[in-house]
Coordinates of C-alpha atoms in Angstrom, one line a residue:
M1 CA -17.6 1.2 -1.1
N2 CA -20.3 2.2 0.9
Y3 CA -17.1 4.7 2.9
S4 CA -18.9 5.4 6.3
P5 CA -16.9 6.9 9.1
Q6 CA -17.5 4.8 12.7
N7 CA -15.9 6.3 16.2
I8 CA -13.5 4.6 18.1
L9 CA -12.9 6.8 20.4
T10 CA -14.4 9.5 22.6
A11 CA -10.9 11.9 23.2
R12 CA -12.6 15.1 22.9
A13 CA -9.9 16.7 22.0
R14 CA -9.1 20.2 21.1
L15 CA -6.7 19.8 18.0
G16 CA -6.5 16.4 17.0
E17 CA -4.0 15.1 14.9
V18 CA -0.7 14.2 13.3
P19 CA -1.8 10.6 13.2
F20 CA 0.9 7.1 12.6
W21 CA 0.1 3.5 12.2
H22 CA 3.3 1.6 14.4
P23 CA 3.6 -1.5 12.1
D24 CA 5.8 -3.0 14.8
E25 CA 3.5 -2.6 18.3
Q26 CA 0.0 -2.7 16.0
L27 CA -0.9 0.5 17.5
L28 CA -1.7 4.2 16.6
Y29 CA -0.5 7.5 17.4
W30 CA -2.2 10.3 17.3
G31 CA -1.2 14.5 19.3
D32 CA -3.1 17.2 20.5
I33 CA -1.7 19.7 20.1
Y34 CA -2.7 22.5 22.2
N35 CA -3.3 19.9 25.4
H36 CA 0.1 18.6 25.0
R37 CA -0.3 14.9 24.2
V38 CA 1.0 13.0 22.7
H39 CA -2.4 10.0 22.7
Q40 CA -0.9 5.8 22.0
F41 CA -4.3 4.2 20.8
N42 CA -5.1 0.5 20.8
P43 CA -8.1 -0.6 18.1
A44 CA -8.0 -4.2 19.2
T45 CA -8.9 -3.2 23.2
G46 CA -10.6 0.6 22.8
E47 CA -7.2 1.3 25.1
D48 CA -5.8 5.2 24.8
R49 CA -3.0 6.2 26.8
F50 CA -1.6 9.1 26.9
F51 CA 2.3 11.8 27.9
D52 CA 2.0 14.9 28.2
V53 CA 4.4 16.5 26.6
G54 CA 3.9 20.2 28.9
E55 CA 4.4 21.9 24.9
V56 CA 2.0 22.0 22.4
V57 CA 3.3 18.6 20.1
C58 CA 2.8 19.6 16.4
C59 CA 4.0 17.3 14.5
V60 CA 4.8 12.3 15.0
A61 CA 7.0 10.1 14.5
P62 CA 8.9 6.8 15.2
A63 CA 12.0 7.0 16.2
G64 CA 13.4 4.0 16.8
N65 CA 12.4 1.0 19.6
N66 CA 10.7 3.1 22.5
R67 CA 11.0 6.3 20.6
L68 CA 9.4 8.9 18.7
I69 CA 10.9 11.7 17.6
I70 CA 8.5 15.0 18.3
G71 CA 8.3 19.1 17.3
Q72 CA 7.5 21.1 19.4
R73 CA 5.9 25.1 19.5
H74 CA 9.8 25.8 18.7
R75 CA 11.9 22.5 18.4
I76 CA 12.3 19.6 18.3
A77 CA 12.2 16.5 20.0
F78 CA 12.3 12.6 21.5
L79 CA 10.2 10.4 23.3
D80 CA 10.6 7.6 25.3
T81 CA 7.4 6.1 25.6
S82 CA 8.1 3.2 28.1
N83 CA 8.5 6.5 31.0
G84 CA 7.4 9.4 29.3
Q85 CA 10.9 11.3 29.4
V86 CA 11.1 14.6 26.9
T87 CA 14.8 15.2 25.7
A88 CA 15.1 17.6 23.3
I89 CA 17.1 17.4 20.0
M90 CA 17.2 21.7 19.0
D91 CA 16.2 24.5 19.5
I92 CA 15.6 26.5 16.4
E93 CA 12.3 28.7 16.2
D94 CA 13.0 32.5 18.6
N95 CA 9.9 34.1 17.3
P96 CA 6.9 33.8 19.3
D97 CA 4.4 34.2 16.5
I98 CA 6.1 31.6 14.9
R99 CA 5.3 27.4 15.6
F100 CA 5.9 23.8 14.5
N101 CA 3.2 21.6 12.1
D102 CA 2.2 18.7 10.2
G103 CA 5.5 16.4 10.1
K104 CA 6.5 13.1 8.7
C105 CA 9.8 10.5 7.5
D106 CA 10.6 9.6 4.3
R107 CA 11.9 6.6 3.4
A108 CA 16.0 7.6 4.5
G109 CA 14.5 8.2 7.5
R110 CA 14.5 12.0 7.5
F111 CA 12.6 14.3 9.7
W112 CA 10.7 16.5 7.5
F113 CA 8.4 19.1 9.5
G114 CA 6.8 22.9 8.8
S115 CA 6.3 25.4 10.9
M116 CA 3.2 28.6 10.5
S117 CA 2.6 32.1 11.0
S118 CA -0.5 32.1 14.2
K119 CA -0.3 35.9 12.1
G120 CA -1.1 34.3 9.1
E121 CA 1.7 35.8 7.6
P122 CA 4.2 34.0 5.4
Q123 CA 6.8 32.9 7.4
G124 CA 6.5 29.9 7.4
K125 CA 9.1 26.9 6.6
L126 CA 9.9 23.3 6.0
Y127 CA 13.2 22.2 7.3
R128 CA 14.8 18.2 6.7
Y129 CA 16.0 17.0 9.9
D130 CA 19.3 14.3 9.1
G131 CA 21.7 15.3 11.6
S132 CA 21.7 18.2 10.4
L133 CA 18.7 20.2 9.9
H134 CA 18.4 22.0 6.2
I135 CA 15.8 24.6 5.2
L136 CA 14.4 23.9 2.0
E137 CA 11.1 26.0 1.7
T138 CA 10.2 29.5 2.9
G139 CA 7.1 31.9 2.7
L140 CA 4.8 29.2 3.5
T141 CA 1.4 30.1 5.7
V142 CA 0.6 27.3 7.5
S143 CA 2.8 24.3 6.1
N144 CA 1.0 21.5 6.5
G145 CA 0.0 18.2 5.4
L146 CA 3.1 16.2 4.1
G147 CA 3.8 13.3 1.9
W148 CA 5.2 11.7 -0.9
S149 CA 4.6 9.1 -3.5
P150 CA 5.0 5.5 -3.9
D151 CA 7.1 5.5 -6.4
N152 CA 9.1 7.8 -4.0
K153 CA 9.9 10.7 -6.8
T154 CA 6.8 13.0 -5.5
F155 CA 6.5 15.3 -2.7
Y156 CA 3.4 16.8 -1.3
L157 CA 3.3 19.7 0.7
T158 CA 0.2 21.3 1.6
D159 CA 0.0 25.6 2.2
S160 CA -3.7 25.9 4.3
P161 CA -4.8 29.3 4.6
L162 CA -4.4 29.5 0.7
K163 CA -5.9 26.1 0.1
T164 CA -2.9 24.4 -2.1
I165 CA -1.5 21.3 -2.6
Y166 CA 1.3 21.4 -3.8
A167 CA 3.6 18.3 -5.7
Y168 CA 7.9 19.1 -6.1
D169 CA 9.4 17.3 -7.5
F170 CA 11.7 14.5 -4.1
D171 CA 15.0 13.5 -5.5
A172 CA 15.5 10.7 -3.0
E173 CA 18.8 10.6 -2.5
S174 CA 20.1 14.3 -1.8
G175 CA 16.4 14.6 0.3
S176 CA 15.8 17.7 -2.1
I177 CA 13.0 18.9 -3.8
S178 CA 11.9 21.1 -6.9
D179 CA 10.1 22.5 -9.5
R180 CA 7.0 23.4 -7.6
R181 CA 4.1 23.5 -9.0
T182 CA -0.4 23.6 -7.6
L183 CA -1.3 20.0 -8.5
I184 CA -5.0 21.5 -6.5
N185 CA -6.7 24.4 -5.8
L186 CA -9.5 24.6 -3.5
Q187 CA -9.6 28.6 -3.4
A188 CA -13.3 28.3 -4.3
E189 CA -14.2 25.4 -1.6
S190 CA -14.9 27.4 2.6
F191 CA -12.6 24.7 3.7
F192 CA -9.1 24.2 3.7
P193 CA -7.2 21.5 3.4
D194 CA -5.8 20.1 6.0
G195 CA -3.2 16.6 7.1
L196 CA -2.9 13.3 4.4
T197 CA -1.8 10.7 4.1
V198 CA -1.2 9.1 -0.1
D199 CA -2.6 5.3 -0.9
K200 CA -0.6 2.5 -2.3
D201 CA -2.2 4.1 -5.6
G202 CA -0.6 7.0 -5.6
C203 CA -4.2 8.8 -4.2
I204 CA -4.5 11.9 -1.7
W205 CA -6.5 11.6 1.1
S206 CA -7.1 14.4 2.4
A207 CA -8.7 15.9 5.9
M208 CA -10.6 20.1 5.0
W209 CA -11.3 21.7 7.8
D210 CA -14.1 22.6 8.5
G211 CA -15.5 21.2 5.4
W212 CA -17.1 18.0 7.5
C213 CA -15.1 15.4 5.2
I214 CA -12.1 13.8 3.2
I215 CA -11.5 14.2 0.2
Q216 CA -9.8 11.8 -2.1
F217 CA -7.3 12.8 -5.5
D218 CA -6.1 11.0 -8.2
P219 CA -2.2 11.7 -8.4
K220 CA -2.5 14.1 -10.6
G221 CA -5.2 16.2 -8.0
K222 CA -9.1 15.6 -9.3
E223 CA -11.0 14.9 -7.1
M224 CA -12.6 11.4 -6.8
M225 CA -15.4 11.5 -4.1
R226 CA -15.8 13.1 -0.7
V227 CA -16.4 11.0 2.1
K228 CA -18.8 13.6 4.4
M229 CA -17.5 12.9 8.3
P230 CA -20.6 14.0 11.4
V231 CA -18.0 16.4 12.5
Q232 CA -17.0 19.6 10.9
R233 CA -13.8 20.0 11.1
P234 CA -11.2 16.9 10.4
T235 CA -7.5 17.6 10.7
S236 CA -6.0 14.8 9.4
C237 CA -6.2 10.9 8.6
T238 CA -2.8 8.0 8.7
F239 CA -4.1 4.9 7.3
G240 CA -3.8 1.5 9.4
D241 CA -4.2 -2.0 10.6
R242 CA -2.3 -5.1 9.7
D243 CA -3.1 -4.8 6.3
L244 CA -3.2 -0.8 6.0
T245 CA -6.4 -1.0 5.0
T246 CA -7.9 0.9 8.1
L247 CA -7.8 4.8 7.7
Y248 CA -7.8 6.8 10.6
I249 CA -9.7 10.2 10.9
T250 CA -8.3 12.9 13.7
T251 CA -11.2 16.0 14.8
A252 CA -11.0 19.3 16.6
S253 CA -13.3 21.4 18.6
V254 CA -10.7 23.9 18.8
G255 CA -12.6 27.7 17.8
L256 CA -16.6 26.3 17.6
S257 CA -19.2 28.4 18.8
E258 CA -21.4 26.1 21.3
G259 CA -24.5 26.1 18.2
E260 CA -21.6 24.6 15.9
I261 CA -20.7 22.2 18.2
Q262 CA -24.1 20.9 19.2
K263 CA -24.2 20.3 15.3
S264 CA -20.8 18.5 15.7
F265 CA -21.2 16.7 19.1
Y266 CA -18.5 14.2 18.3
S267 CA -16.1 17.3 17.6
G268 CA -12.4 15.9 18.8
D269 CA -13.1 12.6 18.5
L270 CA -11.1 9.5 16.1
F271 CA -12.3 8.2 13.9
S272 CA -12.1 4.8 11.7
L273 CA -12.8 4.5 8.6
Q274 CA -12.4 0.7 6.5
T275 CA -11.1 1.3 3.4
N276 CA -10.8 -0.7 -0.8
T277 CA -7.2 0.7 -0.9
S278 CA -4.7 0.7 2.0
G279 CA -2.1 3.2 2.4
L280 CA 1.6 3.1 2.8
P281 CA 3.4 1.8 6.9
A282 CA 4.6 4.9 8.5
L283 CA 8.3 5.6 8.1
H284 CA 11.0 5.9 10.9
F285 CA 13.6 8.0 11.7
G286 CA 17.4 8.2 11.4

């Protein structure tokens, strides 16, 4: 199959990220972290609307009718998509050098999210929120791209500056992880793994920051395919549409020089890719 990404929205986001497909609404949600926006995109009409949440928005997941759970700089909150109201759940961090990053819900409705250090220090953590807060991992640089295998036995976590995607044993009943090992090592590359998604066959699709591509890996971590992107900084991806065969890809323009922008003119836009596989549905909090 000839994989050719299509530019579907001239968004010019600073840091487009954390996309998920809402199967009930048939809408794509995604965040622009530094512009403090949660976007709601309708591929059928091309309409994109956004909610200004007043602070960086680092992760987003569905949480019931007209409600999302979001991670902001130091807190988690609910966003009411009927009126744009943000209601804080819990303040967690108070270190100005730390902010939250990528997050998703597991099949039991628990919200997983990580944190990162702006100074590149190993101060990041991985959290799970299920009505109470649990710390599952420490010593991360940038907790990023996470997901679960289709059989729900393996959890994936990316540490972007280390150019590593880890695999853990996952206990679905308790929500615990164990036996961390390196699944994908990209230290020989010049780019960094960012957000990821997992397809029905257990393959990992990872967006490569500064890599001009999305890479598909098999469940054992072997590279299968590189999909070339017309932008330097793909950030994350998720499967969507009714059959979950369309890969939606967010991108970033932040930090690019004027010359780099000229080479990567559509940076910050939203892209789609028709694939010959399908993804797993986004999971709701609660």
